[in-house]
Structure formats: C-alpha cells, structure tokens
C-alpha cells in the first residue's frame, strides 16, 4: 500500500507542471473566498479588480512557460493548441474584469465572489483547452459552466438576471446529460477500454459493422452537447435570453472566453478523437454551421436590443468558426480559428465596452439609444464603428482577414456551398451592423435637432474614451497591415510555436501540434 501511495504521489508531482496555471487559479480563487479578511478587506471593492488583473497576468506567464506533454493518465495534453487558446481565454477574462468595475462599484453587495467565480470559470476553460480525454472534457465543461450560471444570475435583485440564469442552468444541465450519455455509448462501442481521444479514434475505426449505429448515436450526442456550449443552431435557444438578462460584462464574457475554450475542444475532439469516423459527424456539423450563419444573422436584423443583436451575431460567428473544425487539415483549421477568435474577442469586447459606457448614462440597452452618438461622443462613435465593421468583415479592417483565411480554407477543402452561404450571410451582417452606424451618424437624438454650423466639442471620459479611440485606431491599423498580423501568427509566435519546422510542413506555417489519427500520443 505504501508503495502504491508513493507511486501515486510521484505521478501527481511529475504531472502537476502541466496544469500549473489551473492549480494557481483555483488556489487563489479559494483564498479569495476564505472567511474573514485573509489578505485584504473584502469590503474594499476598488482593490479587487487590480488584484484579479495581476492574478491573470501571472496565469498568462504560467501558460507561456508550461512545457509540452501529457499527464494524469493522458487526460490532459499541453501543446501549441492548448497554449494558444488558453491565452485567448485569459485575455478575454482580463477584458471582462476591466468592463466590470463600474457595475460592481454600483452594487451594495460584496464583489470578491464575482471575481472568484471568473477565476474558477477560467480554470475550467484552461482545463478544457488541454483536455485529451472525453471524461476530462466533460468535467472541464462543468467547472466552466456552473460558475457562469451563477454569474448570469449575479444581479439577484433583478428578475431578468435570475430568470436568465435559471433558464441557462436548466438547459445546460439537459445538454450535459446528453453529452455524458454520448460518452457512455462511445465507451461501450470501443469495447469498454478507453475514453482517451487518440485511443478512441483507433478503437472506433475498428468497430464491427453491427456497432456502427452505436458509434453514430454516441458521436451525434457528443456533437449536440458541445454545440450547446458554443450556442450553435439549433442549440442556441438559451443564448439571447441569457445574454440580455446577464450583467453586461458577463454577457461579454460569455460571448468570448467560453467559446474560445469550447472551440479548442471541438478541434481536438473532432479533429483528432473522431477523425476515423468523420463520416458520422461531418454532414451534421455542416448543417449546424450553415444554420448558425443563416439564423444568427437573419434574427439579428430584427433585434431592437443591442445585447440581443450581439447575441445573435455571436451565433453567426460560431458558424463561421466551425468551418475551421470541418477542415480536413487540423493544423490549418486550428490556425484559422485561432486568428478569427483573437479578432472576435478584441472587437466584441470593444463593442460591449461602448454599450457599458452608455448604460452608465442610462442608455445603451436599445439600438435607438445610439442615435446621434457621432455628434455627442465622436471618439466613442468612431471606435464603435470600427468594432462593428470589423465584426462584419469589411476591408481593410482586421476582421476581413480573419474571415478571408477561414473562407479560403473552406474552399480548399471543398466546402464551396457552405462558403457561399458564409459570404451571403456576411453581407446580411453588414446590413445590421451598418444600421447601428446609421443611428450613430445620421440620426438625431430623441428630442434634439441636428446641429447647424457649430461643431460640437469632443466629450472625454477619463477611462473609456481615449482607450476606445486608440482601440479603434489599432483595429484599423491592424487591418491595413493584416498580412503582417497573419504572418506573425502563422510564423509561430511564442504562444503558438510548439516544435521546430519539419519538412512536411509548409514554410512559415508550423501550426499547432495536434494529435493526428493513428499517431502515437
């Protein structure tokens, strides 16, 4: 028994470095919830945002320093795919913390729990990015999702927030049940020997013909459970209500960080674990991607609430990113999705920053609240225009290059019809994004006539206005230099580089070290 315990302890210590960022987050978040004032006064709200940002900076450093490898009985894998998407999750979480300060300052309740829940949820996302076993995928999703359920209902005095949290929780629990049942079917189809993705890929490819229906049902259920987590059609029904009812910073959080983690899991599960049975999931995922593009963009046209517009818009963006998952080239698909997700996080967070600023003035809930923003707050309106047009993929902004490389990859892999749908729905998205721009620049505010002759002065806010303006200008500059940005990503920056270039790789595109079908772990 002593020998077994020593061996177990030795294995744990040997593998701990692979999940050092997650352990750090969970320990710190637990200490933040410790009863009493362990390090800081829990009632000093203004201190917790800077403290959380420092914690996230340390987490990013730990992510960048984690070495490649597998551990914990091959349940978690650390490679370029893991680190790249983990960095996106950390960046999106930092943006959420910055957006939350005004909201939390206005609340009477303590706010340390809010930041602790963000850190716990982020730990789940980091686990999910590196999960290489269906069991670890499930538990990572649950750690991430349970914290978000609570954050959605954080404004417990507001009925819409509590209702949104309850709806999200009930539907999320239902989807988790489907996911677990699908995992159990695949475990049985593989002979009850493994749920590791690499081993499962080989086992499923060798299943006898009489087990094909079992494999198909299991793969389809896993697809449904994971599609719910990214709000892909037709599993999106929770998204608009949850986005509208949640505190706006949490809406921005839900639209970015969890999607990055879930898409990393999509790439690993379907690009590696189910590669040998791709005929079972490619067609359903193709329909899901196309339906997400169509319904997300068409439904957004009819919205009057800005948060619901961005919610349906995020559904459409998920459809675009699923093109990378469908790619037959795992490396190129992961690179294209990573680049698109990076751009999406920056632009979406910027758009929500403008909404939050206007909400502080009693506006911003409805699209009509943006009337005359170009005259009242020129810098803010310019930044919002850049964010929205970049999300629409209008050249020469950086969002155009994200869509260009995804669509180019889809055409190369033979998804011509799906790419045509993506192009047409992108034109629809430009219509409703430009509708907001029209409100800002060509509509006068309610009860106010358009100014004549005199140019209004530039309104400045000590925090948001200059930052928003610089943010928009950087987006424009990045778009004008989009080739350089993509070159940095594809040439293997410190986050993405995992191994030296090999002869089998194209020059300048080292990509991610993804598991391939039939390759050793």
JSON list of N, CA and C in Angstrom, two decimals, residues 350-413:
[
{"chain": "A", "resi": 350, "resn": "UNK", "atom": "N", "xyz": [-14.65, 45.26, -27.29]},
{"chain": "A", "resi": 350, "resn": "UNK", "atom": "CA", "xyz": [-14.72, 46.70, -27.52]},
{"chain": "A", "resi": 350, "resn": "UNK", "atom": "C", "xyz": [-16.14, 47.19, -27.70]},
{"chain": "A", "resi": 351, "resn": "UNK", "atom": "N", "xyz": [-16.95, 46.44, -28.45]},
{"chain": "A", "resi": 351, "resn": "UNK", "atom": "CA", "xyz": [-18.35, 46.83, -28.65]},
{"chain": "A", "resi": 351, "resn": "UNK", "atom": "C", "xyz": [-19.11, 46.82, -27.33]},
{"chain": "A", "resi": 352, "resn": "UNK", "atom": "N", "xyz": [-18.88, 45.82, -26.51]},
{"chain": "A", "resi": 352, "resn": "UNK", "atom": "CA", "xyz": [-19.56, 45.78, -25.21]},
{"chain": "A", "resi": 352, "resn": "UNK", "atom": "C", "xyz": [-19.05, 46.90, -24.29]},
{"chain": "A", "resi": 353, "resn": "UNK", "atom": "N", "xyz": [-17.80, 47.31, -24.44]},
{"chain": "A", "resi": 353, "resn": "UNK", "atom": "CA", "xyz": [-17.29, 48.42, -23.63]},
{"chain": "A", "resi": 353, "resn": "UNK", "atom": "C", "xyz": [-18.08, 49.70, -23.92]},
{"chain": "A", "resi": 354, "resn": "UNK", "atom": "N", "xyz": [-18.39, 49.93, -25.18]},
{"chain": "A", "resi": 354, "resn": "UNK", "atom": "CA", "xyz": [-19.18, 51.10, -25.54]},
{"chain": "A", "resi": 354, "resn": "UNK", "atom": "C", "xyz": [-20.59, 50.99, -24.97]},
{"chain": "A", "resi": 355, "resn": "UNK", "atom": "N", "xyz": [-21.18, 49.81, -25.06]},
{"chain": "A", "resi": 355, "resn": "UNK", "atom": "CA", "xyz": [-22.53, 49.60, -24.51]},
{"chain": "A", "resi": 355, "resn": "UNK", "atom": "C", "xyz": [-22.53, 49.87, -23.01]},
{"chain": "A", "resi": 356, "resn": "UNK", "atom": "N", "xyz": [-21.52, 49.38, -22.30]},
{"chain": "A", "resi": 356, "resn": "UNK", "atom": "CA", "xyz": [-21.45, 49.58, -20.85]},
{"chain": "A", "resi": 356, "resn": "UNK", "atom": "C", "xyz": [-21.29, 51.06, -20.51]},
{"chain": "A", "resi": 357, "resn": "UNK", "atom": "N", "xyz": [-20.49, 51.76, -21.28]},
{"chain": "A", "resi": 357, "resn": "UNK", "atom": "CA", "xyz": [-20.33, 53.20, -21.03]},
{"chain": "A", "resi": 357, "resn": "UNK", "atom": "C", "xyz": [-21.67, 53.92, -21.17]},
{"chain": "A", "resi": 358, "resn": "UNK", "atom": "N", "xyz": [-22.42, 53.60, -22.20]},
{"chain": "A", "resi": 358, "resn": "UNK", "atom": "CA", "xyz": [-23.72, 54.25, -22.41]},
{"chain": "A", "resi": 358, "resn": "UNK", "atom": "C", "xyz": [-24.72, 53.82, -21.34]},
{"chain": "A", "resi": 359, "resn": "UNK", "atom": "N", "xyz": [-24.63, 52.58, -20.88]},
{"chain": "A", "resi": 359, "resn": "UNK", "atom": "CA", "xyz": [-25.53, 52.14, -19.81]},
{"chain": "A", "resi": 359, "resn": "UNK", "atom": "C", "xyz": [-25.29, 52.94, -18.53]},
{"chain": "A", "resi": 360, "resn": "UNK", "atom": "N", "xyz": [-24.06, 53.37, -18.32]},
{"chain": "A", "resi": 360, "resn": "UNK", "atom": "CA", "xyz": [-23.77, 54.22, -17.16]},
{"chain": "A", "resi": 360, "resn": "UNK", "atom": "C", "xyz": [-24.48, 55.56, -17.23]},
{"chain": "A", "resi": 361, "resn": "UNK", "atom": "N", "xyz": [-24.92, 55.94, -18.41]},
{"chain": "A", "resi": 361, "resn": "UNK", "atom": "CA", "xyz": [-25.67, 57.18, -18.60]},
{"chain": "A", "resi": 361, "resn": "UNK", "atom": "C", "xyz": [-27.16, 56.90, -18.80]},
{"chain": "A", "resi": 362, "resn": "UNK", "atom": "N", "xyz": [-27.59, 55.67, -18.48]},
{"chain": "A", "resi": 362, "resn": "UNK", "atom": "CA", "xyz": [-28.99, 55.33, -18.63]},
{"chain": "A", "resi": 362, "resn": "UNK", "atom": "C", "xyz": [-29.40, 55.01, -20.05]},
{"chain": "A", "resi": 363, "resn": "UNK", "atom": "N", "xyz": [-28.43, 54.72, -20.93]},
{"chain": "A", "resi": 363, "resn": "UNK", "atom": "CA", "xyz": [-28.72, 54.42, -22.33]},
{"chain": "A", "resi": 363, "resn": "UNK", "atom": "C", "xyz": [-28.02, 53.11, -22.70]},
{"chain": "A", "resi": 364, "resn": "UNK", "atom": "N", "xyz": [-28.03, 52.79, -23.99]},
{"chain": "A", "resi": 364, "resn": "UNK", "atom": "CA", "xyz": [-27.26, 51.66, -24.48]},
{"chain": "A", "resi": 364, "resn": "UNK", "atom": "C", "xyz": [-27.99, 50.34, -24.53]},
{"chain": "A", "resi": 365, "resn": "UNK", "atom": "N", "xyz": [-29.18, 50.25, -23.91]},
{"chain": "A", "resi": 365, "resn": "UNK", "atom": "CA", "xyz": [-29.93, 48.99, -23.95]},
{"chain": "A", "resi": 365, "resn": "UNK", "atom": "C", "xyz": [-30.52, 48.73, -25.33]},
{"chain": "A", "resi": 366, "resn": "UNK", "atom": "N", "xyz": [-31.01, 49.79, -25.96]},
{"chain": "A", "resi": 366, "resn": "UNK", "atom": "CA", "xyz": [-31.67, 49.66, -27.26]},
{"chain": "A", "resi": 366, "resn": "UNK", "atom": "C", "xyz": [-30.80, 50.29, -28.35]},
{"chain": "A", "resi": 367, "resn": "UNK", "atom": "N", "xyz": [-30.98, 49.82, -29.55]},
{"chain": "A", "resi": 367, "resn": "UNK", "atom": "CA", "xyz": [-30.20, 50.36, -30.67]},
{"chain": "A", "resi": 367, "resn": "UNK", "atom": "C", "xyz": [-30.52, 51.84, -30.87]},
{"chain": "A", "resi": 368, "resn": "UNK", "atom": "N", "xyz": [-31.76, 52.23, -30.58]},
{"chain": "A", "resi": 368, "resn": "UNK", "atom": "CA", "xyz": [-32.15, 53.63, -30.72]},
{"chain": "A", "resi": 368, "resn": "UNK", "atom": "C", "xyz": [-31.36, 54.55, -29.79]},
{"chain": "A", "resi": 369, "resn": "UNK", "atom": "N", "xyz": [-30.81, 53.99, -28.71]},
{"chain": "A", "resi": 369, "resn": "UNK", "atom": "CA", "xyz": [-30.02, 54.81, -27.78]},
{"chain": "A", "resi": 369, "resn": "UNK", "atom": "C", "xyz": [-28.73, 55.31, -28.42]},
{"chain": "A", "resi": 370, "resn": "UNK", "atom": "N", "xyz": [-28.35, 54.73, -29.55]},
{"chain": "A", "resi": 370, "resn": "UNK", "atom": "CA", "xyz": [-27.12, 55.15, -30.22]},
{"chain": "A", "resi": 370, "resn": "UNK", "atom": "C", "xyz": [-27.35, 56.31, -31.17]},
{"chain": "A", "resi": 371, "resn": "UNK", "atom": "N", "xyz": [-28.58, 56.81, -31.25]},
{"chain": "A", "resi": 371, "resn": "UNK", "atom": "CA", "xyz": [-28.87, 57.94, -32.13]},
{"chain": "A", "resi": 371, "resn": "UNK", "atom": "C", "xyz": [-28.02, 59.15, -31.74]},
{"chain": "A", "resi": 372, "resn": "UNK", "atom": "N", "xyz": [-27.38, 59.74, -32.75]},
{"chain": "A", "resi": 372, "resn": "UNK", "atom": "CA", "xyz": [-26.61, 60.96, -32.53]},
{"chain": "A", "resi": 372, "resn": "UNK", "atom": "C", "xyz": [-25.34, 60.79, -31.75]},
{"chain": "A", "resi": 373, "resn": "UNK", "atom": "N", "xyz": [-24.89, 59.55, -31.54]},
{"chain": "A", "resi": 373, "resn": "UNK", "atom": "CA", "xyz": [-23.67, 59.33, -30.77]},
{"chain": "A", "resi": 373, "resn": "UNK", "atom": "C", "xyz": [-22.46, 59.96, -31.46]},
{"chain": "A", "resi": 374, "resn": "UNK", "atom": "N", "xyz": [-22.49, 60.01, -32.79]},
{"chain": "A", "resi": 374, "resn": "UNK", "atom": "CA", "xyz": [-21.38, 60.62, -33.52]},
{"chain": "A", "resi": 374, "resn": "UNK", "atom": "C", "xyz": [-21.22, 62.10, -33.24]},
{"chain": "A", "resi": 375, "resn": "UNK", "atom": "N", "xyz": [-22.31, 62.78, -32.86]},
{"chain": "A", "resi": 375, "resn": "UNK", "atom": "CA", "xyz": [-22.23, 64.20, -32.52]},
{"chain": "A", "resi": 375, "resn": "UNK", "atom": "C", "xyz": [-21.95, 64.41, -31.04]},
{"chain": "A", "resi": 376, "resn": "UNK", "atom": "N", "xyz": [-22.53, 63.54, -30.21]},
{"chain": "A", "resi": 376, "resn": "UNK", "atom": "CA", "xyz": [-22.34, 63.70, -28.77]},
{"chain": "A", "resi": 376, "resn": "UNK", "atom": "C", "xyz": [-20.96, 63.22, -28.32]},
{"chain": "A", "resi": 377, "resn": "UNK", "atom": "N", "xyz": [-20.53, 62.07, -28.81]},
{"chain": "A", "resi": 377, "resn": "UNK", "atom": "CA", "xyz": [-19.25, 61.48, -28.41]},
{"chain": "A", "resi": 377, "resn": "UNK", "atom": "C", "xyz": [-18.53, 60.96, -29.66]},
{"chain": "A", "resi": 378, "resn": "UNK", "atom": "N", "xyz": [-17.87, 61.83, -30.41]},
{"chain": "A", "resi": 378, "resn": "UNK", "atom": "CA", "xyz": [-17.28, 61.43, -31.69]},
{"chain": "A", "resi": 378, "resn": "UNK", "atom": "C", "xyz": [-16.27, 60.28, -31.58]},
{"chain": "A", "resi": 379, "resn": "UNK", "atom": "N", "xyz": [-15.41, 60.33, -30.58]},
{"chain": "A", "resi": 379, "resn": "UNK", "atom": "CA", "xyz": [-14.39, 59.28, -30.45]},
{"chain": "A", "resi": 379, "resn": "UNK", "atom": "C", "xyz": [-15.04, 57.93, -30.13]},
{"chain": "A", "resi": 380, "resn": "UNK", "atom": "N", "xyz": [-16.02, 57.96, -29.25]},
{"chain": "A", "resi": 380, "resn": "UNK", "atom": "CA", "xyz": [-16.71, 56.73, -28.88]},
{"chain": "A", "resi": 380, "resn": "UNK", "atom": "C", "xyz": [-17.44, 56.14, -30.09]},
{"chain": "A", "resi": 381, "resn": "UNK", "atom": "N", "xyz": [-18.10, 57.00, -30.85]},
{"chain": "A", "resi": 381, "resn": "UNK", "atom": "CA", "xyz": [-18.82, 56.54, -32.04]},
{"chain": "A", "resi": 381, "resn": "UNK", "atom": "C", "xyz": [-17.86, 55.97, -33.08]},
{"chain": "A", "resi": 382, "resn": "UNK", "atom": "N", "xyz": [-16.71, 56.62, -33.26]},
{"chain": "A", "resi": 382, "resn": "UNK", "atom": "CA", "xyz": [-15.73, 56.12, -34.22]},
{"chain": "A", "resi": 382, "resn": "UNK", "atom": "C", "xyz": [-15.22, 54.74, -33.81]},
{"chain": "A", "resi": 383, "resn": "UNK", "atom": "N", "xyz": [-14.93, 54.57, -32.51]},
{"chain": "A", "resi": 383, "resn": "UNK", "atom": "CA", "xyz": [-14.47, 53.27, -32.03]},
{"chain": "A", "resi": 383, "resn": "UNK", "atom": "C", "xyz": [-15.53, 52.20, -32.25]},
{"chain": "A", "resi": 384, "resn": "UNK", "atom": "N", "xyz": [-16.78, 52.54, -31.93]},
{"chain": "A", "resi": 384, "resn": "UNK", "atom": "CA", "xyz": [-17.86, 51.57, -32.11]},
{"chain": "A", "resi": 384, "resn": "UNK", "atom": "C", "xyz": [-18.01, 51.19, -33.58]},
{"chain": "A", "resi": 385, "resn": "UNK", "atom": "N", "xyz": [-17.88, 52.16, -34.46]},
{"chain": "A", "resi": 385, "resn": "UNK", "atom": "CA", "xyz": [-17.97, 51.88, -35.89]},
{"chain": "A", "resi": 385, "resn": "UNK", "atom": "C", "xyz": [-16.88, 50.91, -36.32]},
{"chain": "A", "resi": 386, "resn": "UNK", "atom": "N", "xyz": [-15.66, 51.12, -35.84]},
{"chain": "A", "resi": 386, "resn": "UNK", "atom": "CA", "xyz": [-14.55, 50.23, -36.20]},
{"chain": "A", "resi": 386, "resn": "UNK", "atom": "C", "xyz": [-14.82, 48.82, -35.69]},
{"chain": "A", "resi": 387, "resn": "UNK", "atom": "N", "xyz": [-15.29, 48.72, -34.44]},
{"chain": "A", "resi": 387, "resn": "UNK", "atom": "CA", "xyz": [-15.57, 47.39, -33.89]},
{"chain": "A", "resi": 387, "resn": "UNK", "atom": "C", "xyz": [-16.62, 46.65, -34.72]},
{"chain": "A", "resi": 388, "resn": "UNK", "atom": "N", "xyz": [-17.70, 47.34, -35.04]},
{"chain": "A", "resi": 388, "resn": "UNK", "atom": "CA", "xyz": [-18.81, 46.69, -35.75]},
{"chain": "A", "resi": 388, "resn": "UNK", "atom": "C", "xyz": [-18.43, 46.34, -37.18]},
{"chain": "A", "resi": 389, "resn": "UNK", "atom": "N", "xyz": [-17.76, 47.25, -37.87]},
{"chain": "A", "resi": 389, "resn": "UNK", "atom": "CA", "xyz": [-17.39, 46.97, -39.26]},
{"chain": "A", "resi": 389, "resn": "UNK", "atom": "C", "xyz": [-16.33, 45.87, -39.33]},
{"chain": "A", "resi": 390, "resn": "UNK", "atom": "N", "xyz": [-15.49, 45.79, -38.32]},
{"chain": "A", "resi": 390, "resn": "UNK", "atom": "CA", "xyz": [-14.51, 44.70, -38.29]},
{"chain": "A", "resi": 390, "resn": "UNK", "atom": "C", "xyz": [-15.21, 43.37, -38.04]},
{"chain": "A", "resi": 391, "resn": "UNK", "atom": "N", "xyz": [-16.22, 43.36, -37.17]},
{"chain": "A", "resi": 391, "resn": "UNK", "atom": "CA", "xyz": [-17.00, 42.14, -36.96]},
{"chain": "A", "resi": 391, "resn": "UNK", "atom": "C", "xyz": [-17.72, 41.72, -38.24]},
{"chain": "A", "resi": 392, "resn": "UNK", "atom": "N", "xyz": [-18.13, 42.71, -39.04]},
{"chain": "A", "resi": 392, "resn": "UNK", "atom": "CA", "xyz": [-18.78, 42.41, -40.31]},
{"chain": "A", "resi": 392, "resn": "UNK", "atom": "C", "xyz": [-17.80, 41.89, -41.35]},
{"chain": "A", "resi": 393, "resn": "UNK", "atom": "N", "xyz": [-16.51, 42.09, -41.13]},
{"chain": "A", "resi": 393, "resn": "UNK", "atom": "CA", "xyz": [-15.50, 41.61, -42.08]},
{"chain": "A", "resi": 393, "resn": "UNK", "atom": "C", "xyz": [-15.32, 42.53, -43.27]},
{"chain": "A", "resi": 394, "resn": "UNK", "atom": "N", "xyz": [-15.52, 43.83, -43.06]},
{"chain": "A", "resi": 394, "resn": "UNK", "atom": "CA", "xyz": [-15.38, 44.79, -44.16]},
{"chain": "A", "resi": 394, "resn": "UNK", "atom": "C", "xyz": [-13.92, 45.20, -44.29]},
{"chain": "A", "resi": 395, "resn": "UNK", "atom": "N", "xyz": [-13.33, 45.08, -45.49]},
{"chain": "A", "resi": 395, "resn": "UNK", "atom": "CA", "xyz": [-11.93, 45.50, -45.67]},
{"chain": "A", "resi": 395, "resn": "UNK", "atom": "C", "xyz": [-11.83, 47.01, -45.62]},
{"chain": "A", "resi": 396, "resn": "UNK", "atom": "N", "xyz": [-10.67, 47.56, -45.21]},
{"chain": "A", "resi": 396, "resn": "UNK", "atom": "CA", "xyz": [-9.42, 46.85, -44.90]},
{"chain": "A", "resi": 396, "resn": "UNK", "atom": "C", "xyz": [-9.25, 46.53, -43.43]},
{"chain": "A", "resi": 397, "resn": "UNK", "atom": "N", "xyz": [-10.32, 46.44, -42.67]},
{"chain": "A", "resi": 397, "resn": "UNK", "atom": "CA", "xyz": [-10.21, 46.18, -41.24]},
{"chain": "A", "resi": 397, "resn": "UNK", "atom": "C", "xyz": [-9.78, 44.74, -40.98]},
{"chain": "A", "resi": 398, "resn": "UNK", "atom": "N", "xyz": [-9.28, 44.52, -39.77]},
{"chain": "A", "resi": 398, "resn": "UNK", "atom": "CA", "xyz": [-8.65, 43.24, -39.46]},
{"chain": "A", "resi": 398, "resn": "UNK", "atom": "C", "xyz": [-9.64, 42.09, -39.51]},
{"chain": "A", "resi": 399, "resn": "UNK", "atom": "N", "xyz": [-10.92, 42.35, -39.24]},
{"chain": "A", "resi": 399, "resn": "UNK", "atom": "CA", "xyz": [-11.91, 41.29, -39.31]},
{"chain": "A", "resi": 399, "resn": "UNK", "atom": "C", "xyz": [-12.03, 40.67, -40.69]},
{"chain": "A", "resi": 400, "resn": "UNK", "atom": "N", "xyz": [-11.73, 41.44, -41.71]},
{"chain": "A", "resi": 400, "resn": "UNK", "atom": "CA", "xyz": [-11.78, 40.91, -43.08]},
{"chain": "A", "resi": 400, "resn": "UNK", "atom": "C", "xyz": [-10.79, 39.78, -43.26]},
{"chain": "A", "resi": 401, "resn": "UNK", "atom": "N", "xyz": [-9.60, 39.92, -42.69]},
{"chain": "A", "resi": 401, "resn": "UNK", "atom": "CA", "xyz": [-8.56, 38.91, -42.87]},
{"chain": "A", "resi": 401, "resn": "UNK", "atom": "C", "xyz": [-8.90, 37.63, -42.11]},
{"chain": "A", "resi": 402, "resn": "UNK", "atom": "N", "xyz": [-9.56, 37.77, -40.94]},
{"chain": "A", "resi": 402, "resn": "UNK", "atom": "CA", "xyz": [-10.00, 36.58, -40.22]},
{"chain": "A", "resi": 402, "resn": "UNK", "atom": "C", "xyz": [-10.97, 35.76, -41.04]},
{"chain": "A", "resi": 403, "resn": "UNK", "atom": "N", "xyz": [-11.95, 36.44, -41.66]},
{"chain": "A", "resi": 403, "resn": "UNK", "atom": "CA", "xyz": [-12.92, 35.72, -42.49]},
{"chain": "A", "resi": 403, "resn": "UNK", "atom": "C", "xyz": [-12.27, 35.21, -43.78]},
{"chain": "A", "resi": 404, "resn": "UNK", "atom": "N", "xyz": [-11.37, 35.99, -44.33]},
{"chain": "A", "resi": 404, "resn": "UNK", "atom": "CA", "xyz": [-10.75, 35.60, -45.60]},
{"chain": "A", "resi": 404, "resn": "UNK", "atom": "C", "xyz": [-10.04, 34.26, -45.47]},
{"chain": "A", "resi": 405, "resn": "UNK", "atom": "N", "xyz": [-9.24, 34.09, -44.42]},
{"chain": "A", "resi": 405, "resn": "UNK", "atom": "CA", "xyz": [-8.47, 32.86, -44.30]},
{"chain": "A", "resi": 405, "resn": "UNK", "atom": "C", "xyz": [-9.36, 31.67, -43.92]},
{"chain": "A", "resi": 406, "resn": "UNK", "atom": "N", "xyz": [-10.43, 31.90, -43.17]},
{"chain": "A", "resi": 406, "resn": "UNK", "atom": "CA", "xyz": [-11.37, 30.82, -42.90]},
{"chain": "A", "resi": 406, "resn": "UNK", "atom": "C", "xyz": [-12.09, 30.38, -44.17]},
{"chain": "A", "resi": 407, "resn": "UNK", "atom": "N", "xyz": [-12.58, 31.36, -44.93]},
{"chain": "A", "resi": 407, "resn": "UNK", "atom": "CA", "xyz": [-13.32, 31.04, -46.16]},
{"chain": "A", "resi": 407, "resn": "UNK", "atom": "C", "xyz": [-12.40, 30.40, -47.19]},
{"chain": "A", "resi": 408, "resn": "UNK", "atom": "N", "xyz": [-11.18, 30.89, -47.29]},
{"chain": "A", "resi": 408, "resn": "UNK", "atom": "CA", "xyz": [-10.20, 30.31, -48.23]},
{"chain": "A", "resi": 408, "resn": "UNK", "atom": "C", "xyz": [-9.93, 28.85, -47.88]},
{"chain": "A", "resi": 409, "resn": "UNK", "atom": "N", "xyz": [-9.78, 28.57, -46.59]},
{"chain": "A", "resi": 409, "resn": "UNK", "atom": "CA", "xyz": [-9.54, 27.20, -46.16]},
{"chain": "A", "resi": 409, "resn": "UNK", "atom": "C", "xyz": [-10.73, 26.31, -46.48]},
{"chain": "A", "resi": 410, "resn": "UNK", "atom": "N", "xyz": [-11.94, 26.83, -46.27]},
{"chain": "A", "resi": 410, "resn": "UNK", "atom": "CA", "xyz": [-13.15, 26.05, -46.55]},
{"chain": "A", "resi": 410, "resn": "UNK", "atom": "C", "xyz": [-13.26, 25.71, -48.03]},
{"chain": "A", "resi": 411, "resn": "UNK", "atom": "N", "xyz": [-12.94, 26.66, -48.90]},
{"chain": "A", "resi": 411, "resn": "UNK", "atom": "CA", "xyz": [-12.99, 26.40, -50.34]},
{"chain": "A", "resi": 411, "resn": "UNK", "atom": "C", "xyz": [-11.96, 25.35, -50.73]},
{"chain": "A", "resi": 412, "resn": "UNK", "atom": "N", "xyz": [-10.76, 25.44, -50.15]},
{"chain": "A", "resi": 412, "resn": "UNK", "atom": "CA", "xyz": [-9.71, 24.46, -50.45]},
{"chain": "A", "resi": 412, "resn": "UNK", "atom": "C", "xyz": [-10.12, 23.05, -50.04]},
{"chain": "A", "resi": 413, "resn": "UNK", "atom": "N", "xyz": [-10.95, 22.95, -49.00]},
{"chain": "A", "resi": 413, "resn": "UNK", "atom": "CA", "xyz": [-11.39, 21.63, -48.54]},
{"chain": "A", "resi": 413, "resn": "UNK", "atom": "C", "xyz": [-12.68, 21.17, -49.20]}
]
